[in-house]
N, CA and C of each residue as an Amber inpcrd file, in Angstrom:
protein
   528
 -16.2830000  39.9130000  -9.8720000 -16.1860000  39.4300000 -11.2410000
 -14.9260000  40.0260000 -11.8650000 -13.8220000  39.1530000 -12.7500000
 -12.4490000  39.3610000 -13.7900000 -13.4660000  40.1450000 -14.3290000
 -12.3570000  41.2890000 -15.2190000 -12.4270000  41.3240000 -16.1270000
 -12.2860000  40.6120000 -17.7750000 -13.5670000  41.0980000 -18.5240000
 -13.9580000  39.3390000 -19.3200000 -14.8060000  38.9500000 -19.4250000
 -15.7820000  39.1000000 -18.0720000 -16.8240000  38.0090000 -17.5050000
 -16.5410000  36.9080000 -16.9900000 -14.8270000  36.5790000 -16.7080000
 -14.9040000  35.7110000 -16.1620000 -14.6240000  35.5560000 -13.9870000
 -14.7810000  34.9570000 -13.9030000 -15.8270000  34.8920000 -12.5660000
 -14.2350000  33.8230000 -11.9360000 -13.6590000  34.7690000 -10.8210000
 -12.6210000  33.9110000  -9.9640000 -13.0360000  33.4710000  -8.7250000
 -12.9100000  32.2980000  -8.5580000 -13.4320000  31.7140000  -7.3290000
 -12.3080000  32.0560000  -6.2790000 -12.4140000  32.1240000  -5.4220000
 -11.7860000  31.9150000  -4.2710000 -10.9870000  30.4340000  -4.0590000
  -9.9480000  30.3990000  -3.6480000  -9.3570000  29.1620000  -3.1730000
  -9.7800000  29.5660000  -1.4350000  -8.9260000  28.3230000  -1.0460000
  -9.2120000  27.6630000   0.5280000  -8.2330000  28.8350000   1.4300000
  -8.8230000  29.3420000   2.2290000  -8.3910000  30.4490000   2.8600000
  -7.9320000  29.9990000   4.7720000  -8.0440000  28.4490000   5.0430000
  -8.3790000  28.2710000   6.1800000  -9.3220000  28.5230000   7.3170000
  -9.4490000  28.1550000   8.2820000 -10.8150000  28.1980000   9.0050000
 -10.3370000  29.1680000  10.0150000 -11.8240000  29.8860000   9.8020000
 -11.9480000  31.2000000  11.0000000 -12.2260000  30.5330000  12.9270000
 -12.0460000  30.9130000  13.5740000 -12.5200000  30.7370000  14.8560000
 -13.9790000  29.9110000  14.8360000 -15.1080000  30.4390000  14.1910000
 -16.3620000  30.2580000  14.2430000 -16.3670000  28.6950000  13.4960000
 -15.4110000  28.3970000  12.5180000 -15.4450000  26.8520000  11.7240000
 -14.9970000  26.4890000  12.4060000 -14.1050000  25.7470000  13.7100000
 -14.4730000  25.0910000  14.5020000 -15.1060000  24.2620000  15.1840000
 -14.8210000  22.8970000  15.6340000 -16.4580000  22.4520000  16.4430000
 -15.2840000  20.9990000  17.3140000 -15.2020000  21.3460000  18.8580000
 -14.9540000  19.9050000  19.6620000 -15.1490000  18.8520000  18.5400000
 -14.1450000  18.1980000  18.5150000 -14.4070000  16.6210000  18.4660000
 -14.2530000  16.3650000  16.6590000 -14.0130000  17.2020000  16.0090000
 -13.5340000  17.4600000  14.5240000 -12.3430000  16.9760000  14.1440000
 -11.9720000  16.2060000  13.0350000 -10.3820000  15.6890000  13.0180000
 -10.3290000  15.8970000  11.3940000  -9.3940000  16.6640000  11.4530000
  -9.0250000  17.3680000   9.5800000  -7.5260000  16.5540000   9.5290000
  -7.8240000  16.3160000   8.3400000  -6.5720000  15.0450000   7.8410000
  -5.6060000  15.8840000   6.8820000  -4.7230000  15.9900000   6.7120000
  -3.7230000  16.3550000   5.4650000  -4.2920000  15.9820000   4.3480000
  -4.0820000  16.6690000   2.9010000  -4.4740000  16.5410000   2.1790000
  -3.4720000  15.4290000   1.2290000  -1.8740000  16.1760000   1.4100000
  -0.8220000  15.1680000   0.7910000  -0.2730000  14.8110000   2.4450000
   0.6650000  13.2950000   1.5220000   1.3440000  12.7900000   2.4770000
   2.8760000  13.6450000   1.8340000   3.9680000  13.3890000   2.8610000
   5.3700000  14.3430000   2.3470000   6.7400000  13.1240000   2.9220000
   7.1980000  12.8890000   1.6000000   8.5520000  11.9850000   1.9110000
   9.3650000  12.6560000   2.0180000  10.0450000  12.2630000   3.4530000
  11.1840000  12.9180000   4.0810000  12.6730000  12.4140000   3.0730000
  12.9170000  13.6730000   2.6410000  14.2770000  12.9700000   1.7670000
  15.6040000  13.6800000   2.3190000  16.5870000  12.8800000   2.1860000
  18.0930000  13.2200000   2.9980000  18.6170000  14.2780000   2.9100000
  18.2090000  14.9730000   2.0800000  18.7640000  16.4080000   1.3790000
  17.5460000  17.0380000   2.7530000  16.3040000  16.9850000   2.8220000
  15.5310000  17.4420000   3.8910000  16.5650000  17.5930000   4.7450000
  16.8390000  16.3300000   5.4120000  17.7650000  15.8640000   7.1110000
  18.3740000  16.6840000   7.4270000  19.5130000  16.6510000   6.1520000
  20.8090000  16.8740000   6.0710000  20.8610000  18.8550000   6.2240000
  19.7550000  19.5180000   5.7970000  19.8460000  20.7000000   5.5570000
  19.2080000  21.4980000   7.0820000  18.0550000  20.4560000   7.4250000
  17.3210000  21.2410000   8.5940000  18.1800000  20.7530000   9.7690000
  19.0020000  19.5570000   9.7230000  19.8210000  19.2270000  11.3110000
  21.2020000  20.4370000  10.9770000  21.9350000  20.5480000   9.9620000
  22.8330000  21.4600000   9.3960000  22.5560000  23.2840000  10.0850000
  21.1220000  23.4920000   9.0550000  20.8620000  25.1820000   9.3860000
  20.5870000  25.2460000  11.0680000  20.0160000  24.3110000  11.6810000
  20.0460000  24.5270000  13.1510000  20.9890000  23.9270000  14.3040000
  22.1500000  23.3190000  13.8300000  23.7360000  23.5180000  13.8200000
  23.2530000  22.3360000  15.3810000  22.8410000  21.3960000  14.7570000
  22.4400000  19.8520000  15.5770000  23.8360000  19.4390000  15.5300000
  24.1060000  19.4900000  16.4710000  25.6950000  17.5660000  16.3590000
  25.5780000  16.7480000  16.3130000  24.3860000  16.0990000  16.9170000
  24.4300000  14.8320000  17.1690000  24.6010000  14.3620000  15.5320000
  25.9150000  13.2160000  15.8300000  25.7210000  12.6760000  14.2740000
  25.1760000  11.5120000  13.9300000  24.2480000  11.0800000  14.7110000
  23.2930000  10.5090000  14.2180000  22.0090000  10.8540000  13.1740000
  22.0610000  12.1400000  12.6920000  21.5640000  12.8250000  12.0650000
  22.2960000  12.7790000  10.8830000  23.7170000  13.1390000  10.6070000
  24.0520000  13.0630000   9.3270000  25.5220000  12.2450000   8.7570000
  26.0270000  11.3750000  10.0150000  27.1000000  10.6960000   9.7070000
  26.2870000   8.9770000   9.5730000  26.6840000   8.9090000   8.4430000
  26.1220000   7.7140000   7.8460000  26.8030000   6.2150000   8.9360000
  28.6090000   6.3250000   9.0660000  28.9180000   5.2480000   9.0810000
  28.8750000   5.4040000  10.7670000  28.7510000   6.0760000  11.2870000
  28.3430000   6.5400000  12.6450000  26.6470000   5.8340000  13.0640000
  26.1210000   6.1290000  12.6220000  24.4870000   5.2160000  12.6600000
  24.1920000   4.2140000  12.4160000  25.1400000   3.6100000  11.6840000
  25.1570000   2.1900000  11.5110000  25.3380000   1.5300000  12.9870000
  26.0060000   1.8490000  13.4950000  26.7360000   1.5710000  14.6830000
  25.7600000   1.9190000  15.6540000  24.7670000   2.0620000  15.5470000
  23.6380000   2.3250000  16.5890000  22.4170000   1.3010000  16.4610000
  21.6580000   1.5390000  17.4320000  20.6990000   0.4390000  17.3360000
  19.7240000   0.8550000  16.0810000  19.5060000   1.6550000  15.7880000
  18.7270000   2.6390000  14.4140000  19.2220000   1.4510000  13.0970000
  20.3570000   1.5350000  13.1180000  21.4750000   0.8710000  11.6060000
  21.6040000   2.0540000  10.7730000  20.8720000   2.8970000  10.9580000
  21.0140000   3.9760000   9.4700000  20.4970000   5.3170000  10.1910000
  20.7810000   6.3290000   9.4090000  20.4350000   7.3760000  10.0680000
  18.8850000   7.8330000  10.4750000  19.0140000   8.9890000  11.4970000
  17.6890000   9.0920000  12.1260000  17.5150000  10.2480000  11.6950000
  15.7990000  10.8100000  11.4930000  15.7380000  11.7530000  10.8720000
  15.5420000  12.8810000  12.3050000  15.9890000  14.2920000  12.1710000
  16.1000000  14.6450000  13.1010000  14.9910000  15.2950000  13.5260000
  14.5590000  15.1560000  14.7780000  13.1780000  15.1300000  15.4420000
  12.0420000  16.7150000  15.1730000  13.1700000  17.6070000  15.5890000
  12.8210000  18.8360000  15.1050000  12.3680000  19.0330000  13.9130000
  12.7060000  18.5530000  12.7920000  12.2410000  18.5270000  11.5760000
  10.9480000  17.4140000  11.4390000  10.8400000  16.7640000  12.4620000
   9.4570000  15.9080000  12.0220000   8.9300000  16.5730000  12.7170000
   8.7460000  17.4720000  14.0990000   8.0310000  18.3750000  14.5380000
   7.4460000  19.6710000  13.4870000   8.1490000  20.3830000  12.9330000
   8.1130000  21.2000000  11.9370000   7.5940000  20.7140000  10.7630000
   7.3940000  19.5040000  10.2250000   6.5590000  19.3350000   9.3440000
   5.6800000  19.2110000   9.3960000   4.8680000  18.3940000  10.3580000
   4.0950000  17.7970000  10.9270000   3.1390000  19.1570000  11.3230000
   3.6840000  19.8890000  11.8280000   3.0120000  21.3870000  12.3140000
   2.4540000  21.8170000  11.1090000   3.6690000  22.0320000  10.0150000
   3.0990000  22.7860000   8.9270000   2.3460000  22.5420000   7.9910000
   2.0120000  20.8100000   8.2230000   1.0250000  20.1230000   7.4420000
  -0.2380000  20.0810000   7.7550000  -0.3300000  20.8070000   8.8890000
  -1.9100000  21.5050000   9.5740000  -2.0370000  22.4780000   9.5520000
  -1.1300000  23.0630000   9.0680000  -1.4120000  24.9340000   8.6640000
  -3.0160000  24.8850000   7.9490000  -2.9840000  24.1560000   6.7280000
  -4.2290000  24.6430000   6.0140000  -5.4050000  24.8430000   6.9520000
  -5.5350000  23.4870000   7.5390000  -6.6000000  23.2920000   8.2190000
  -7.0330000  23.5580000   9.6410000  -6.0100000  24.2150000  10.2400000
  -5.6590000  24.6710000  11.9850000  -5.0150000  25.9580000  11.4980000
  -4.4400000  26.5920000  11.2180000  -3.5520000  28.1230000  11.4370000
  -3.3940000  28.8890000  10.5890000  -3.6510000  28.7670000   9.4480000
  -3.9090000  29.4920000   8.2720000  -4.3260000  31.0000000   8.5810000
  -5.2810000  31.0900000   9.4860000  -5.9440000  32.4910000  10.1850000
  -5.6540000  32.7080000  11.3740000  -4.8970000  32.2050000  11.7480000
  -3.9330000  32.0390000  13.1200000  -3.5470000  34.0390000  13.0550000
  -3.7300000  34.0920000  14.4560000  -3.3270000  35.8310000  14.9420000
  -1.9380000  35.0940000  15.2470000  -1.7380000  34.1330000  16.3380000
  -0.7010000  33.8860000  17.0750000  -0.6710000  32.1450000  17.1600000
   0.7630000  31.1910000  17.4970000   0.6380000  30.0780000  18.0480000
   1.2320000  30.7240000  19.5800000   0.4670000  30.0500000  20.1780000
   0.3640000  30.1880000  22.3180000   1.1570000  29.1720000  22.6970000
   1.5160000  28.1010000  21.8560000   2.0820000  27.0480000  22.6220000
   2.4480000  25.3050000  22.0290000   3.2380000  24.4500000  22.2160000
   2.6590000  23.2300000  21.9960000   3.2110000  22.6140000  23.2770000
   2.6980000  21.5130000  23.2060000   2.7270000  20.5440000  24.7740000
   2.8620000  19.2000000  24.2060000   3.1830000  18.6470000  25.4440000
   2.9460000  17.1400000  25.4160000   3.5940000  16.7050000  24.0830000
   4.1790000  16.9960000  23.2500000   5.2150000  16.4270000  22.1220000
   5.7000000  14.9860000  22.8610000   5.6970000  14.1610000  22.0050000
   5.9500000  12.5830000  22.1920000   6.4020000  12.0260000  20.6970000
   6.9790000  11.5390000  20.8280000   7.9740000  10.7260000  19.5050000
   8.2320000   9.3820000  19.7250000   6.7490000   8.7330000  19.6600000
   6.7630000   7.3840000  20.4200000   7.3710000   6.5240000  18.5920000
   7.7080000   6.6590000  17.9440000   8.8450000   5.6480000  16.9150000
   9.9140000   6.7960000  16.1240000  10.6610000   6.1770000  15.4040000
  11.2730000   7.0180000  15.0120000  10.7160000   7.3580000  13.3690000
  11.5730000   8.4610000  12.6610000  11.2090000   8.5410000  11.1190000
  12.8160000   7.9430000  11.0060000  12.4670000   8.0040000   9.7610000
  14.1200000   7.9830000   8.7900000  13.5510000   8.3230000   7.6180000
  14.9600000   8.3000000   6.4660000  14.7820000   9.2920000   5.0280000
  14.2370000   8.1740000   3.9340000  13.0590000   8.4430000   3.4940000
  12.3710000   7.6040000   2.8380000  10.7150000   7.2540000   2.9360000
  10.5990000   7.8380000   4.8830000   9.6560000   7.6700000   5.2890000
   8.3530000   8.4090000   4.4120000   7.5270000   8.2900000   4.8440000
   6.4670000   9.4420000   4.2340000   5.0530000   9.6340000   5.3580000
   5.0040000  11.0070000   5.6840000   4.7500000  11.1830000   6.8380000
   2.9870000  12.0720000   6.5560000   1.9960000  11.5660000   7.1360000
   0.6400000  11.9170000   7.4300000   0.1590000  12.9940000   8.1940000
  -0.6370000  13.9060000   8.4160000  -0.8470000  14.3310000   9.7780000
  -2.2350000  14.3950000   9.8770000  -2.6790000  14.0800000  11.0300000
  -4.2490000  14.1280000  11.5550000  -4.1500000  15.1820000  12.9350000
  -5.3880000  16.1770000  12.8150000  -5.4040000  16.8420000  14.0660000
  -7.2760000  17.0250000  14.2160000  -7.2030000  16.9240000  15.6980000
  -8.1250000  16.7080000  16.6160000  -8.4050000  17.9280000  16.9970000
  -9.8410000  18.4500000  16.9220000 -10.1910000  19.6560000  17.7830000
 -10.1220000  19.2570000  19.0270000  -9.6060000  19.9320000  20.2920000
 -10.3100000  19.4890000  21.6320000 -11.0020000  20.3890000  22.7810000
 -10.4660000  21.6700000  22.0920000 -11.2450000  22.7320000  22.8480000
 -11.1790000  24.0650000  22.2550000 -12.3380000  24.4810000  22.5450000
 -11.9890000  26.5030000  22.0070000 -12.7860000  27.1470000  22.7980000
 -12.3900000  28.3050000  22.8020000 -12.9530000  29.2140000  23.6350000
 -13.0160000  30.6420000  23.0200000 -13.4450000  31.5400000  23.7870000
 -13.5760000  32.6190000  23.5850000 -11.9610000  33.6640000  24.0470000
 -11.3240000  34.4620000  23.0700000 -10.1770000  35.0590000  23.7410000
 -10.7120000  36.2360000  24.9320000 -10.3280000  35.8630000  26.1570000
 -10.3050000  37.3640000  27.0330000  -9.6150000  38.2990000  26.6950000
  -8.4940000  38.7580000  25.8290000  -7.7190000  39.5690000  25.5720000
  -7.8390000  40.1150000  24.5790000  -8.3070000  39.6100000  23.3260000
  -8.4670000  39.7550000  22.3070000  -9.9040000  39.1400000  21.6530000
 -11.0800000  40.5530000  21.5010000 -12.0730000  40.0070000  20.9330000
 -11.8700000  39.5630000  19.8690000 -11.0700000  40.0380000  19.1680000
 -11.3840000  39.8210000  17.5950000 -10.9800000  38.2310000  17.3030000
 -10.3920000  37.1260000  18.5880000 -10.0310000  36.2950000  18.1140000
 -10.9510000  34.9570000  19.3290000 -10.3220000  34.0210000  18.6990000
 -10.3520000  32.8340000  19.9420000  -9.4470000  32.4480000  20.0060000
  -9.6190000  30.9070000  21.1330000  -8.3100000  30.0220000  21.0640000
  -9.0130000  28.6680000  20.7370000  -8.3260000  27.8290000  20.2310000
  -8.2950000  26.3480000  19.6790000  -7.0020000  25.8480000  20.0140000
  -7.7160000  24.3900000  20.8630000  -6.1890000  23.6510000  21.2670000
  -6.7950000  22.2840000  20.7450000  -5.8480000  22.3640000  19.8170000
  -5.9480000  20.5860000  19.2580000  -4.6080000  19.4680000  19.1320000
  -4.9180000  18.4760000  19.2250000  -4.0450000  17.2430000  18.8950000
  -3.2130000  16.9440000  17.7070000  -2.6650000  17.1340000  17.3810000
  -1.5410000  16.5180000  16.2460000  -0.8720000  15.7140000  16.3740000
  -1.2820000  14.9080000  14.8110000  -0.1730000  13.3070000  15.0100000
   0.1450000  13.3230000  13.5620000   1.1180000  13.1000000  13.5220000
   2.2810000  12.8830000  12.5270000   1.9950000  10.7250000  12.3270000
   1.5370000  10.4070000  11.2900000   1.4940000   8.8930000  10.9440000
   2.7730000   8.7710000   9.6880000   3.3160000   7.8100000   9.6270000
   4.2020000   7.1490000   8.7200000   3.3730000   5.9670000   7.5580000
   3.6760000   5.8090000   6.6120000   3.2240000   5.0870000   5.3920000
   2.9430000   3.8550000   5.9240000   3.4850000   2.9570000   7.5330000
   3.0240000   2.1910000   8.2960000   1.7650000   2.2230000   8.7320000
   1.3630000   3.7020000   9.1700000   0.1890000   3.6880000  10.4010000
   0.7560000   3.8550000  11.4350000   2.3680000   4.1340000  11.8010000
   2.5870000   4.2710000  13.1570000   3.1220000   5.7550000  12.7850000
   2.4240000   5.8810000  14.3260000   2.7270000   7.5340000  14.7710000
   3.7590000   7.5080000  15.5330000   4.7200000   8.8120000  14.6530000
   5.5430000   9.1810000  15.1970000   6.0700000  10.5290000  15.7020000
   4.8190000  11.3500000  15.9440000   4.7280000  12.3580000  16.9250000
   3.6820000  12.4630000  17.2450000   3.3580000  12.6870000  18.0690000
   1.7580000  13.5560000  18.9130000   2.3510000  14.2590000  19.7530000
   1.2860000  15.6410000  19.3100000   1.6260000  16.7820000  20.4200000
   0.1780000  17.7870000  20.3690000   0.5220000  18.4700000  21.4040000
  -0.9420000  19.3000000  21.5040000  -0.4960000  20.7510000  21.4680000
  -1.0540000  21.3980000  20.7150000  -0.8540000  23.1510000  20.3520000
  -2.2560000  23.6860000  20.6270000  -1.6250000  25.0120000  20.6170000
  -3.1990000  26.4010000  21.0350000  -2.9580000  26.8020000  20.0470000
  -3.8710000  27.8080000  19.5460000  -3.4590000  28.7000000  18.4740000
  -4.6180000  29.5340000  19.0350000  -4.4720000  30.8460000  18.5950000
  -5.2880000  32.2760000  18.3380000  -5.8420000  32.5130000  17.3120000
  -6.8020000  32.1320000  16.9980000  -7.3650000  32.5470000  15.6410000
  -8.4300000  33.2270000  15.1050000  -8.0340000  33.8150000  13.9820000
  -9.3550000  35.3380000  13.6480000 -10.5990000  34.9090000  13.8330000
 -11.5770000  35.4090000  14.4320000 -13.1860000  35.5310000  14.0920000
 -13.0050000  35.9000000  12.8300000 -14.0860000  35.3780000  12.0720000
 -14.8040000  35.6080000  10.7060000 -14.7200000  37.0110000  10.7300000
 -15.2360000  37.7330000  11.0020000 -15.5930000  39.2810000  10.8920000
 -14.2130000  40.3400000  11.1660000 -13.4460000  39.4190000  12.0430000
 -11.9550000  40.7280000  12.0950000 -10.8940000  39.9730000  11.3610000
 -11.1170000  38.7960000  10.4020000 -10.1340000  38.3320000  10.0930000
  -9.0640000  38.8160000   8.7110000  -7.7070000  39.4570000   8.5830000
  -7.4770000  40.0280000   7.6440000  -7.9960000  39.3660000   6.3120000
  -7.9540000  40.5260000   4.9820000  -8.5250000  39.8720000   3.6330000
  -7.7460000  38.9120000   2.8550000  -6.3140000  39.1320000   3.1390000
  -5.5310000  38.4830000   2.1780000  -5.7050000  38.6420000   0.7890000
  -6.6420000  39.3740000   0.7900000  -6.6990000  40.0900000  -1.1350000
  -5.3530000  40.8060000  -1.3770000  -4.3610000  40.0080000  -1.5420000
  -3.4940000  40.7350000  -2.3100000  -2.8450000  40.3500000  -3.5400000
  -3.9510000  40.1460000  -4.4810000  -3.9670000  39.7880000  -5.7140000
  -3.7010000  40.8450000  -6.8350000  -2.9040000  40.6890000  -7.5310000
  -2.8390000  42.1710000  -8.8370000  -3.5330000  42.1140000  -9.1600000
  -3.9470000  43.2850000  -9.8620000  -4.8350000  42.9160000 -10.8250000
  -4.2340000  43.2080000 -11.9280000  -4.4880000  42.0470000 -13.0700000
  -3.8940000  41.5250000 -14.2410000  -4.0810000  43.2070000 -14.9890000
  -2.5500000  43.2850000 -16.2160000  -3.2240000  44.3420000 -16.8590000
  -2.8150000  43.7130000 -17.9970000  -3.4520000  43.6900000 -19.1380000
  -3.5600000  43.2140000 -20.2460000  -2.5460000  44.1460000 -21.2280000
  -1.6020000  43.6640000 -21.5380000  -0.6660000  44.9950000 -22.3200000
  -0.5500000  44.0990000 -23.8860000  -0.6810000  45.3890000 -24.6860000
  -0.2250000  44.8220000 -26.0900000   0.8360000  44.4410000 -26.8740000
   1.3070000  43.7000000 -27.2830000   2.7990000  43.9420000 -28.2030000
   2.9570000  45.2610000 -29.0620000   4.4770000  45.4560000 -28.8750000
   4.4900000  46.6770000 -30.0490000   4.4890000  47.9350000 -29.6930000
């Protein structure tokens, strides 16, 4: 309980090992439009050439017509748009696989993600955790997917999982 009497709920903390269950599919909450300033900054900071990424009159000239958004960055979103609901309590990511980029994005798009439980287990190495390997797909404002890939993650059991209480606590100061 605040001080007050008033009463703070908890927000969404992500799912422990034990919330889990085969065969579960957690959807994004927002969808996220990829905008050129995005492209232009994540193909840039990771020093991409290909200029099909950020030379305009260069992509025209391709079968695309206009620029392509660069893949790595629809990987990376797409990932981080399952944080809430897959890794949030993540110890570690173990891996991703099978990445496929069966259409392309471009800047304008607006991009979905759905992920699939498909297996968990118990960690041999680490009690305090498990593993979860699920499916991720990246959908476009079409319905067509334009990534699927499969990741592990390590994630806390309920009982060893850190608190994340690191909230101030408010101090009420007076004027004057």
């Amino acid at each position: 309980m605040a001080k007050g009497g008033r009463r703070v709920i908890p927000g969404w903390t992500g799912r422990s090992y034990e919330d889990f269950a085969v065969g579960e599919v957690y959807r994004s909450r927002f969808g996220r439009t990829v905008t050129e300033a995005d492209n232009q900054l994540f193909t840039h900071l990771t020093l991409n050439t290909n200029p099909l990424h950020f030379d305009e009159a260069y992509a025209r000239s391709t079968r695309w017509g206009k620029i392509l958004v660069n893949s790595t960055f629809t990987l990376a979103l797409v990932v981080g748009m399952s944080v809430p609901d897959v890794s949030e309590k993540a110890m570690a990511n173990l891996g991703w696989s099978e990445i496929r980029l069966p259409n392309p994005v471009f800047v304008g798009d607006t991009l979905y993600c759905e992920t699939e439980v498909l297996a968990r287990r118990e960690s041999k190495s680490f009690p305090e955790a498990g593993i979860v390997k699920v499916r991720t797909r990246g959908v476009n404002q079409d319905g067509r997917v334009v990534i699927d890939l499969t990741r592990s993650v390590m994630v806390y059991k309920k009982a060893n999982a850190p608190s994340g209480a690191n909230f101030p606590e408010i101090r009420e100061e007076k004027d004057g």
